[in-house]
mmCIF file of C-alpha atoms in Angstrom:
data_model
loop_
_atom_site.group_PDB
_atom_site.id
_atom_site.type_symbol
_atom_site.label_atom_id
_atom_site.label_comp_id
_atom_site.label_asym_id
_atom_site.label_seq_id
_atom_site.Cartn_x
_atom_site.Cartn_y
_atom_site.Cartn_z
ATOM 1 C CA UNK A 1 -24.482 270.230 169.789
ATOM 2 C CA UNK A 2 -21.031 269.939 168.134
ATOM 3 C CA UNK A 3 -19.241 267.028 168.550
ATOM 4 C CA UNK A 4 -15.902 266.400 170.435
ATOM 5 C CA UNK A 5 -13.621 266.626 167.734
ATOM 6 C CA UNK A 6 -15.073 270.141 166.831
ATOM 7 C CA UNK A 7 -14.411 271.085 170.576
ATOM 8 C CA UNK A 8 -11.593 270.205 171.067
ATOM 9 C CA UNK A 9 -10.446 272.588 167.337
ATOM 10 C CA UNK A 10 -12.555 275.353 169.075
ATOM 11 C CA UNK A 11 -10.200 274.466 172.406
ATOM 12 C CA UNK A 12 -6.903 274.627 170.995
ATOM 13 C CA UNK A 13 -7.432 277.996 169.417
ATOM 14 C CA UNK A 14 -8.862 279.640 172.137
ATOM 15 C CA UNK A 15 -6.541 278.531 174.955
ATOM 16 C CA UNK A 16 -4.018 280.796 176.518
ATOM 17 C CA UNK A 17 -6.120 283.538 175.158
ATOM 18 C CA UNK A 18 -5.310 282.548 171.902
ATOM 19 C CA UNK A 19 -1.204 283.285 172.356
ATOM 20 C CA UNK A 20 1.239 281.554 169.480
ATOM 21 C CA UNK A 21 2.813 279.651 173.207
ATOM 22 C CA UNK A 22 3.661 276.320 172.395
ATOM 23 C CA UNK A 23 1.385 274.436 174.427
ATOM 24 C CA UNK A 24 -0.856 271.043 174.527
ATOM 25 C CA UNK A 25 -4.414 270.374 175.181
ATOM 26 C CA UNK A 26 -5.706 267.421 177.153
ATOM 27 C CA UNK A 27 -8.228 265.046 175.481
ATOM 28 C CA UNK A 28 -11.696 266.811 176.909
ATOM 29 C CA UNK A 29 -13.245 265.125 180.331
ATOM 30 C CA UNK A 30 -16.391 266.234 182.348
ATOM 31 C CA UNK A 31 -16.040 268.200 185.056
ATOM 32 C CA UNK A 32 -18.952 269.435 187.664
ATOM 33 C CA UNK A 33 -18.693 273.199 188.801
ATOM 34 C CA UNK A 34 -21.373 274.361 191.345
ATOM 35 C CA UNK A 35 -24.028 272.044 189.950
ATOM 36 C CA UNK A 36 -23.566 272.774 186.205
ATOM 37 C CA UNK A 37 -21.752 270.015 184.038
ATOM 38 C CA UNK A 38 -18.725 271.142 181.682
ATOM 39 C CA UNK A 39 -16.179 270.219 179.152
ATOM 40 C CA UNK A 40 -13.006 270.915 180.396
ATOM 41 C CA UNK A 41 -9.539 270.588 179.332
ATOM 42 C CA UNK A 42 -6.121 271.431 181.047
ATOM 43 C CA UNK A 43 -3.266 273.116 179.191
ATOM 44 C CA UNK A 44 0.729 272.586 179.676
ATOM 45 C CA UNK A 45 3.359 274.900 178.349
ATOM 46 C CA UNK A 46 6.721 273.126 176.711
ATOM 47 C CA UNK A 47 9.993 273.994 175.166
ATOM 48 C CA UNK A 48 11.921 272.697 172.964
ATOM 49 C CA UNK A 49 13.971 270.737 175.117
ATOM 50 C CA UNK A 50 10.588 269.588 176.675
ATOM 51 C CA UNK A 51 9.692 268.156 173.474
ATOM 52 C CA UNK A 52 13.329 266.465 172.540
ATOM 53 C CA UNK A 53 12.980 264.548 176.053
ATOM 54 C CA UNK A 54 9.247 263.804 175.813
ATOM 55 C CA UNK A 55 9.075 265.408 179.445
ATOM 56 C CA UNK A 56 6.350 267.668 180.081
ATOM 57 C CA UNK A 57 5.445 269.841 183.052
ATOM 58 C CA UNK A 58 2.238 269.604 184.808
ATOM 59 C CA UNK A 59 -0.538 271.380 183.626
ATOM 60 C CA UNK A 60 -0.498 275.346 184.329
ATOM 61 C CA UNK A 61 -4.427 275.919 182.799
ATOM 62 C CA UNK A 62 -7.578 274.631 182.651
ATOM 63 C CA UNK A 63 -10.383 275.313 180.756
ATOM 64 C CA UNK A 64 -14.028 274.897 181.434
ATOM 65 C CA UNK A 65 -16.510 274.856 178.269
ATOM 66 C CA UNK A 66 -20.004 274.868 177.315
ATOM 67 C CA UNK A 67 -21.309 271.147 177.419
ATOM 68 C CA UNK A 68 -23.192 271.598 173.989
ATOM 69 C CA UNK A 69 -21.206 274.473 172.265
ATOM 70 C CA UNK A 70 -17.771 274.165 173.220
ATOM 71 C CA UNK A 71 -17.405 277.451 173.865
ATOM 72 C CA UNK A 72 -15.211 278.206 176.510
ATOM 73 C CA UNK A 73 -16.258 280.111 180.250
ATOM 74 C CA UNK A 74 -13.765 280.239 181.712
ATOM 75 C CA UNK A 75 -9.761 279.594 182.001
ATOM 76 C CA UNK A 76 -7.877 279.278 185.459
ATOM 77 C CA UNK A 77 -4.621 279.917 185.521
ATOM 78 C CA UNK A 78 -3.504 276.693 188.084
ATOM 79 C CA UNK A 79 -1.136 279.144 190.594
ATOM 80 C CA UNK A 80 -4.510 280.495 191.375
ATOM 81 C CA UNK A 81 -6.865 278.180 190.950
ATOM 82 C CA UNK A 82 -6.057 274.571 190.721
ATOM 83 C CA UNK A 83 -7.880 271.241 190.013
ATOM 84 C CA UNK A 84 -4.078 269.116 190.730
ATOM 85 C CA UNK A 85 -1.792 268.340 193.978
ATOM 86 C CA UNK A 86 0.972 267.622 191.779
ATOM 87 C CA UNK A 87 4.502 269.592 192.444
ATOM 88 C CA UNK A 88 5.417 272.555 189.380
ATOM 89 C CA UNK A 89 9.135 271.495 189.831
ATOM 90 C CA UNK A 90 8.630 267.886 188.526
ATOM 91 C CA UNK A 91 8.570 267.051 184.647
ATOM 92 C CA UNK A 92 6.601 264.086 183.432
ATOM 93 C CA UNK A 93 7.933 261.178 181.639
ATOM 94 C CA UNK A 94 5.464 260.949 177.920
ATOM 95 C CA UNK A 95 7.567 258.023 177.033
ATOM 96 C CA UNK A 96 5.498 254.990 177.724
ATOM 97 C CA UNK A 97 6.143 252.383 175.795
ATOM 98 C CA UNK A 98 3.546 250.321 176.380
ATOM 99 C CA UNK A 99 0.771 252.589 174.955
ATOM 100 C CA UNK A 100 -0.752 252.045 171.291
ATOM 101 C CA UNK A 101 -0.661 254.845 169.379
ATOM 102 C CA UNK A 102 -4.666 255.944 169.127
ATOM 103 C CA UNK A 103 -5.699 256.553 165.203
ATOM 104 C CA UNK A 104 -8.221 259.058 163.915
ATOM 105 C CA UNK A 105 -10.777 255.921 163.659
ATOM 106 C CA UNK A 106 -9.844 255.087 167.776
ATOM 107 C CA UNK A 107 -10.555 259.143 168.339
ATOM 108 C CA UNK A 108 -13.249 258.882 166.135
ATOM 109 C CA UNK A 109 -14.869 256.024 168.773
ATOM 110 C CA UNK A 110 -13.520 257.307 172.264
ATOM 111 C CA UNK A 111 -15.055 260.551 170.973
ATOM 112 C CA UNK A 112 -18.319 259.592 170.217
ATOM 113 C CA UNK A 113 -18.421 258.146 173.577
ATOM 114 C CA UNK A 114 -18.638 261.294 175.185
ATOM 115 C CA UNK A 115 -20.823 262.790 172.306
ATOM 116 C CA UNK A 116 -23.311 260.296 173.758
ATOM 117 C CA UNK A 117 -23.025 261.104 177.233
ATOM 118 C CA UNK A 118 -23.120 264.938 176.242
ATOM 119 C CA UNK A 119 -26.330 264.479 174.058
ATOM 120 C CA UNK A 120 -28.067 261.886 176.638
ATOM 121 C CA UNK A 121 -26.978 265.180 179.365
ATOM 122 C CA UNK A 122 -28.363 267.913 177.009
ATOM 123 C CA UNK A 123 -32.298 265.645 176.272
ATOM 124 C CA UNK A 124 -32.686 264.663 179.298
ATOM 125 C CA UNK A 125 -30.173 266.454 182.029
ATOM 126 C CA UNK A 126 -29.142 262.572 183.603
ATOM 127 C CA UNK A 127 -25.877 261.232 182.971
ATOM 128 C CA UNK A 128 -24.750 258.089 181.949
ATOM 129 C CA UNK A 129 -22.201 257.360 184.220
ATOM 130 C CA UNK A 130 -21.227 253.861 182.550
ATOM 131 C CA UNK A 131 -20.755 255.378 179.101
ATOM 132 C CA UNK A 132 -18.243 258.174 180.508
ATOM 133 C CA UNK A 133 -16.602 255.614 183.044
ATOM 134 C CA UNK A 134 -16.277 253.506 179.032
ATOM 135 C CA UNK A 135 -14.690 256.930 177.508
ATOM 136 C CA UNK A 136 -12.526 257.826 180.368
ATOM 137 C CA UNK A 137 -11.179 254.226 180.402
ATOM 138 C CA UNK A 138 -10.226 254.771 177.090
ATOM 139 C CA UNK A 139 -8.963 257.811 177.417
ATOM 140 C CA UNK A 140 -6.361 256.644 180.170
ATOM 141 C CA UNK A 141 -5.719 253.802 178.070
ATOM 142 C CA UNK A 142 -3.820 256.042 175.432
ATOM 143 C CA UNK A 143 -2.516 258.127 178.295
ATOM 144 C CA UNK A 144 1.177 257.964 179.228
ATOM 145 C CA UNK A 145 1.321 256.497 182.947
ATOM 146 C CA UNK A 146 2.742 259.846 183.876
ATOM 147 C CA UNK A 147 -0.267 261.994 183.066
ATOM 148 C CA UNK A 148 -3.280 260.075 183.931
ATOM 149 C CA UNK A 149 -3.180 262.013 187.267
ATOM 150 C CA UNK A 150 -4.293 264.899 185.517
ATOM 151 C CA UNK A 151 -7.388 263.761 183.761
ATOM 152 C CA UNK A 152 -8.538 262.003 186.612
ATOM 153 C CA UNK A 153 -8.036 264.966 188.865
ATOM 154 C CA UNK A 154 -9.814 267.220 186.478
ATOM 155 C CA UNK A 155 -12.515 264.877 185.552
ATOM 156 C CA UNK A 156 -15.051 264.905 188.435
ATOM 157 C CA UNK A 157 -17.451 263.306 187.326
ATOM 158 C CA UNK A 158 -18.833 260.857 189.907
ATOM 159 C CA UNK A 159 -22.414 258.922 190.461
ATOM 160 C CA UNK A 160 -24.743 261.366 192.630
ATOM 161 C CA UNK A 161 -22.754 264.192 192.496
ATOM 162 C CA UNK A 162 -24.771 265.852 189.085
ATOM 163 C CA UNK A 163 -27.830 263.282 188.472
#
């Protein structure tokens, strides 16, 4: 298994097919599809303006990746297939000032989180619910109020639905 950090880096390069789009890549949740547990990540396209503002749009892509590799299955493009009820027209406020700004060491810990929920998933195929409810917590925690929509739409990931 390779851990988060490496996913995400195998993520980033393989989104949008690989095109040089500026885009971002959500921190990595869990998601269940048709009984199988996945990493998955959703993408968002920005501009320049996007970026001067620190207004994004809503995701327009999500990803779905092998649990242990990282390798992804599958990308939906969100016009077709979405995992969100929020409206394309809006753009979403990133400036939240009351946030602390995560370091490598915090990403470092919130990611080995997961690497423990993926590795206890991968020995013994039962989840540990608490653990991921710890690392989603975290997650939202460096999450700008604006966006935390998004990872908890994506992020299925609920007691009794896998294990």
């Amino acid at each position: 298994m390779i851990d988060a950090k490496s996913v995400v880096s195998k993520l980033k390069g393989g989104a949008l097919g690989g095109a040089k789009i500026p885009h971002g890549l959500s921190n990595p949740v869990l998601r269940v599809m048709e009984g199988n547990l996945y990493i998955a990540v959703f993408v968002y396209i920005y501009n320049r303006e996007n970026l001067q503002l620190n207004r994004m749009p809503r995701p327009i892509h999500w990803i779905i990746a092998d649990i242990s590799t990282g390798d992804i299955i599958k990308e939906f493009d969100c016009r077709i297939n979405d995992f969100s009820r929020a409206a394309y027209e809006n753009l979403y406020d990133l400036n939240d000032q009351s946030l602390k700004k995560p370091t490598r060491d915090d990403f470092a810990e919130i990611y080995s989180l997961l690497d423990s929920v993926r590795m206890e998933y991968l020995e013994s195929g039962k989840c540990d619910y608490e653990t991921y409810g710890q690392y989603l917590d975290r997650i939202l925690e460096i999450t700008p109020r604006s966006y935390r929509q998004f990872y908890q739409e994506l992020s299925n990931l609920r007691e009794g639905i896998l294990c």
